[in-house]
Amino acid sequence: VDYQKGYALSNARFGYTSGSGAWNADTYVRNLADERYKVYNLDLSVLGFNQGVYGTPRTYGVEFAYHWGK
């Protein structure tokens, strides 16, 4: 019930920093292949209960930062 095949996770991040270093922008993707994997499993199948907690699916986003004083 709680067997899980092996898996690998890949992430990517690309960024740009201004010439003065005052600001930067990054894009990122986590779990690039959208792998489904368990991070925890509670096997109480003898009681008719089996609970699995899965890892975060593919997520992506953009981050901006401004550095005061540069």
mmCIF file of C-alpha atoms in Angstrom:
data_model
loop_
_atom_site.group_PDB
_atom_site.id
_atom_site.type_symbol
_atom_site.label_atom_id
_atom_site.label_comp_id
_atom_site.label_asym_id
_atom_site.label_seq_id
_atom_site.Cartn_x
_atom_site.Cartn_y
_atom_site.Cartn_z
ATOM 1 C CA VAL A 1 0.000 0.000 0.000
ATOM 2 C CA ASP A 2 2.791 2.448 0.791
ATOM 3 C CA TYR A 3 5.246 1.472 -1.979
ATOM 4 C CA GLN A 4 6.594 4.406 -3.955
ATOM 5 C CA LYS A 5 8.819 4.221 -7.019
ATOM 6 C CA GLY A 6 11.925 6.381 -7.161
ATOM 7 C CA TYR A 7 11.604 9.962 -8.374
ATOM 8 C CA ALA A 8 13.697 13.041 -9.086
ATOM 9 C CA LEU A 9 12.714 16.687 -8.812
ATOM 10 C CA SER A 10 14.056 19.451 -11.043
ATOM 11 C CA ASN A 11 13.807 23.181 -10.478
ATOM 12 C CA ALA A 12 14.797 26.112 -12.692
ATOM 13 C CA ARG A 13 15.501 29.764 -11.949
ATOM 14 C CA PHE A 14 16.481 32.575 -14.305
ATOM 15 C CA GLY A 15 17.291 36.068 -13.175
ATOM 16 C CA TYR A 16 18.429 39.497 -14.249
ATOM 17 C CA THR A 17 20.163 42.121 -12.116
ATOM 18 C CA SER A 18 20.427 45.752 -13.225
ATOM 19 C CA GLY A 19 23.878 47.158 -13.964
ATOM 20 C CA SER A 20 23.839 49.215 -10.770
ATOM 21 C CA GLY A 21 22.640 46.247 -8.713
ATOM 22 C CA ALA A 22 19.708 48.302 -7.411
ATOM 23 C CA TRP A 23 17.031 45.875 -8.596
ATOM 24 C CA ASN A 24 16.629 42.350 -9.868
ATOM 25 C CA ALA A 25 13.916 40.177 -11.409
ATOM 26 C CA ASP A 26 13.737 36.372 -11.309
ATOM 27 C CA THR A 27 11.422 33.756 -12.784
ATOM 28 C CA TYR A 28 11.291 30.271 -11.337
ATOM 29 C CA VAL A 29 9.674 26.857 -11.725
ATOM 30 C CA ARG A 30 9.651 24.229 -8.965
ATOM 31 C CA ASN A 31 8.934 20.546 -9.698
ATOM 32 C CA LEU A 32 9.482 21.192 -13.402
ATOM 33 C CA ALA A 33 8.191 17.774 -14.572
ATOM 34 C CA ASP A 34 5.126 18.001 -12.284
ATOM 35 C CA GLU A 35 6.169 14.767 -10.519
ATOM 36 C CA ARG A 36 3.588 13.234 -8.171
ATOM 37 C CA TYR A 37 5.270 11.862 -5.051
ATOM 38 C CA LYS A 38 4.405 11.171 -1.444
ATOM 39 C CA VAL A 39 6.201 12.974 1.349
ATOM 40 C CA TYR A 40 4.336 11.073 4.071
ATOM 41 C CA ASN A 41 2.121 7.996 4.299
ATOM 42 C CA LEU A 42 0.117 6.717 7.253
ATOM 43 C CA ASP A 43 -0.818 3.085 6.664
ATOM 44 C CA LEU A 44 -3.534 1.887 8.998
ATOM 45 C CA SER A 45 -5.060 -0.433 6.392
ATOM 46 C CA VAL A 46 -5.771 -3.000 9.119
ATOM 47 C CA LEU A 47 -8.334 -0.440 10.316
ATOM 48 C CA GLY A 48 -9.412 0.422 6.775
ATOM 49 C CA PHE A 49 -7.518 3.715 6.696
ATOM 50 C CA ASN A 50 -4.607 4.803 4.516
ATOM 51 C CA GLN A 51 -3.603 8.469 4.286
ATOM 52 C CA GLY A 52 -0.938 9.870 1.959
ATOM 53 C CA VAL A 53 0.401 13.411 1.808
ATOM 54 C CA TYR A 54 1.732 14.411 -1.601
ATOM 55 C CA GLY A 55 4.457 16.896 -2.469
ATOM 56 C CA THR A 56 3.781 20.262 -4.032
ATOM 57 C CA PRO A 57 2.823 20.120 -7.719
ATOM 58 C CA ARG A 58 4.556 22.282 -10.339
ATOM 59 C CA THR A 59 4.647 25.904 -9.198
ATOM 60 C CA TYR A 60 6.024 28.929 -10.988
ATOM 61 C CA GLY A 61 6.311 32.613 -10.419
ATOM 62 C CA VAL A 62 8.156 35.891 -10.766
ATOM 63 C CA GLU A 63 10.028 37.769 -8.052
ATOM 64 C CA PHE A 64 11.104 41.408 -8.114
ATOM 65 C CA ALA A 65 13.395 43.077 -5.607
ATOM 66 C CA TYR A 66 14.650 46.613 -5.140
ATOM 67 C CA HIS A 67 17.693 47.191 -2.922
ATOM 68 C CA TRP A 68 17.552 50.552 -1.159
ATOM 69 C CA GLY A 69 20.798 52.440 -0.776
ATOM 70 C CA LYS A 70 22.546 51.159 -3.907
#
